[in-house]
Amino acid sequence: MRRKSNSEVLIWTAGLLGAAIILVLSGCSGTTSAASAPQMTPPEVKVARVEQRDVPIQREWVGTLAGMVNAAIKAQVTGYLLTQDYTEGS
């Protein structure tokens, strides 16, 4: 693999720098694209009158909860449980 000479590196650097300057200057043109774009109509907004009324403090909903970290509980040994030598819930 041949090594590039300093003049080749200088030419490539100057070319890339020139391309970057052209891109930057093309983005800084004096005309604005908003002037040439058609005027947009304002969006339709629904409005409701404020009224005082009683609202329920609580409601019942059906839902499913998922924790941030869910653990899979699996047996670490094979076999069957013959006796349950503990108090449930303790």
mmCIF file of C-alpha atoms in Angstrom:
data_model
loop_
_atom_site.group_PDB
_atom_site.id
_atom_site.type_symbol
_atom_site.label_atom_id
_atom_site.label_comp_id
_atom_site.label_asym_id
_atom_site.label_seq_id
_atom_site.Cartn_x
_atom_site.Cartn_y
_atom_site.Cartn_z
ATOM 1 C CA MET A 1 0.000 0.000 0.000
ATOM 2 C CA ARG A 2 1.563 3.245 -1.059
ATOM 3 C CA ARG A 3 1.661 6.228 1.202
ATOM 4 C CA LYS A 4 -0.032 9.448 0.054
ATOM 5 C CA SER A 5 2.157 12.458 -0.477
ATOM 6 C CA ASN A 6 1.620 15.751 1.337
ATOM 7 C CA SER A 7 0.285 17.401 -1.821
ATOM 8 C CA GLU A 8 -2.400 14.705 -2.248
ATOM 9 C CA VAL A 9 -3.456 15.100 1.372
ATOM 10 C CA LEU A 10 -3.556 18.886 0.931
ATOM 11 C CA ILE A 11 -5.725 18.578 -2.198
ATOM 12 C CA TRP A 12 -8.182 16.241 -0.450
ATOM 13 C CA THR A 13 -8.345 18.476 2.613
ATOM 14 C CA ALA A 14 -8.956 21.575 0.483
ATOM 15 C CA GLY A 15 -11.690 19.775 -1.479
ATOM 16 C CA LEU A 16 -13.487 18.604 1.653
ATOM 17 C CA LEU A 17 -13.187 22.044 3.234
ATOM 18 C CA GLY A 18 -14.576 23.664 0.080
ATOM 19 C CA ALA A 19 -17.519 21.251 0.005
ATOM 20 C CA ALA A 20 -18.257 21.971 3.674
ATOM 21 C CA ILE A 21 -18.193 25.733 3.053
ATOM 22 C CA ILE A 22 -20.572 25.374 0.089
ATOM 23 C CA LEU A 23 -23.011 23.331 2.193
ATOM 24 C CA VAL A 24 -22.929 25.849 5.041
ATOM 25 C CA LEU A 25 -23.398 28.830 2.744
ATOM 26 C CA SER A 26 -26.256 27.174 0.852
ATOM 27 C CA GLY A 27 -28.114 26.807 4.148
ATOM 28 C CA CYS A 28 -27.582 30.494 4.942
ATOM 29 C CA SER A 29 -29.286 31.909 1.874
ATOM 30 C CA GLY A 30 -31.164 35.169 2.401
ATOM 31 C CA THR A 31 -34.551 33.900 1.191
ATOM 32 C CA THR A 32 -36.871 32.171 3.583
ATOM 33 C CA SER A 33 -38.829 29.139 2.515
ATOM 34 C CA ALA A 34 -41.817 30.255 4.627
ATOM 35 C CA ALA A 35 -42.493 33.098 2.192
ATOM 36 C CA SER A 36 -42.797 30.728 -0.743
ATOM 37 C CA ALA A 37 -44.848 28.114 1.144
ATOM 38 C CA PRO A 38 -48.663 28.428 1.109
ATOM 39 C CA GLN A 39 -50.208 29.912 4.237
ATOM 40 C CA MET A 40 -51.544 27.221 6.588
ATOM 41 C CA THR A 41 -54.973 27.587 8.163
ATOM 42 C CA PRO A 42 -55.151 27.464 11.969
ATOM 43 C CA PRO A 43 -56.199 24.090 13.401
ATOM 44 C CA GLU A 44 -59.745 23.582 14.667
ATOM 45 C CA VAL A 45 -59.958 23.520 18.476
ATOM 46 C CA LYS A 46 -62.926 22.199 20.468
ATOM 47 C CA VAL A 47 -64.107 24.442 23.302
ATOM 48 C CA ALA A 48 -66.289 23.526 26.290
ATOM 49 C CA ARG A 49 -67.950 25.753 28.875
ATOM 50 C CA VAL A 50 -66.906 25.320 32.487
ATOM 51 C CA GLU A 51 -69.630 23.978 34.756
ATOM 52 C CA GLN A 52 -69.681 22.951 38.379
ATOM 53 C CA ARG A 53 -70.928 19.425 39.083
ATOM 54 C CA ASP A 54 -70.252 16.428 41.281
ATOM 55 C CA VAL A 55 -67.885 13.834 39.900
ATOM 56 C CA PRO A 56 -67.133 10.382 41.326
ATOM 57 C CA ILE A 57 -64.045 10.195 43.535
ATOM 58 C CA GLN A 58 -63.231 6.647 42.530
ATOM 59 C CA ARG A 59 -64.066 4.274 39.722
ATOM 60 C CA GLU A 60 -63.502 0.613 39.020
ATOM 61 C CA TRP A 61 -61.594 -0.406 35.915
ATOM 62 C CA VAL A 62 -60.377 -3.704 34.550
ATOM 63 C CA GLY A 63 -56.663 -3.736 33.848
ATOM 64 C CA THR A 64 -53.436 -5.672 33.827
ATOM 65 C CA LEU A 65 -50.349 -4.649 35.758
ATOM 66 C CA ALA A 66 -46.803 -5.318 34.657
ATOM 67 C CA GLY A 67 -43.839 -4.531 36.883
ATOM 68 C CA MET A 68 -40.672 -2.788 35.782
ATOM 69 C CA VAL A 69 -38.810 -6.036 36.415
ATOM 70 C CA ASN A 70 -40.681 -9.315 36.050
ATOM 71 C CA ALA A 71 -39.067 -12.428 37.486
ATOM 72 C CA ALA A 72 -39.667 -15.931 36.220
ATOM 73 C CA ILE A 73 -40.021 -18.247 39.220
ATOM 74 C CA LYS A 74 -38.839 -21.733 38.340
ATOM 75 C CA ALA A 75 -37.813 -24.728 40.369
ATOM 76 C CA GLN A 76 -34.080 -25.232 40.670
ATOM 77 C CA VAL A 77 -34.408 -28.961 41.310
ATOM 78 C CA THR A 78 -36.509 -31.685 39.760
ATOM 79 C CA GLY A 79 -39.031 -33.706 41.699
ATOM 80 C CA TYR A 80 -42.340 -33.390 43.540
ATOM 81 C CA LEU A 81 -43.287 -31.550 46.744
ATOM 82 C CA LEU A 82 -44.395 -34.182 49.254
ATOM 83 C CA THR A 83 -45.042 -31.993 52.321
ATOM 84 C CA GLN A 84 -45.582 -28.298 52.921
ATOM 85 C CA ASP A 85 -43.746 -27.624 56.218
ATOM 86 C CA TYR A 86 -44.497 -23.904 56.557
ATOM 87 C CA THR A 87 -47.432 -21.674 57.389
ATOM 88 C CA GLU A 88 -49.039 -20.109 54.332
ATOM 89 C CA GLY A 89 -48.511 -16.333 54.202
ATOM 90 C CA SER A 90 -45.665 -16.190 56.733
#
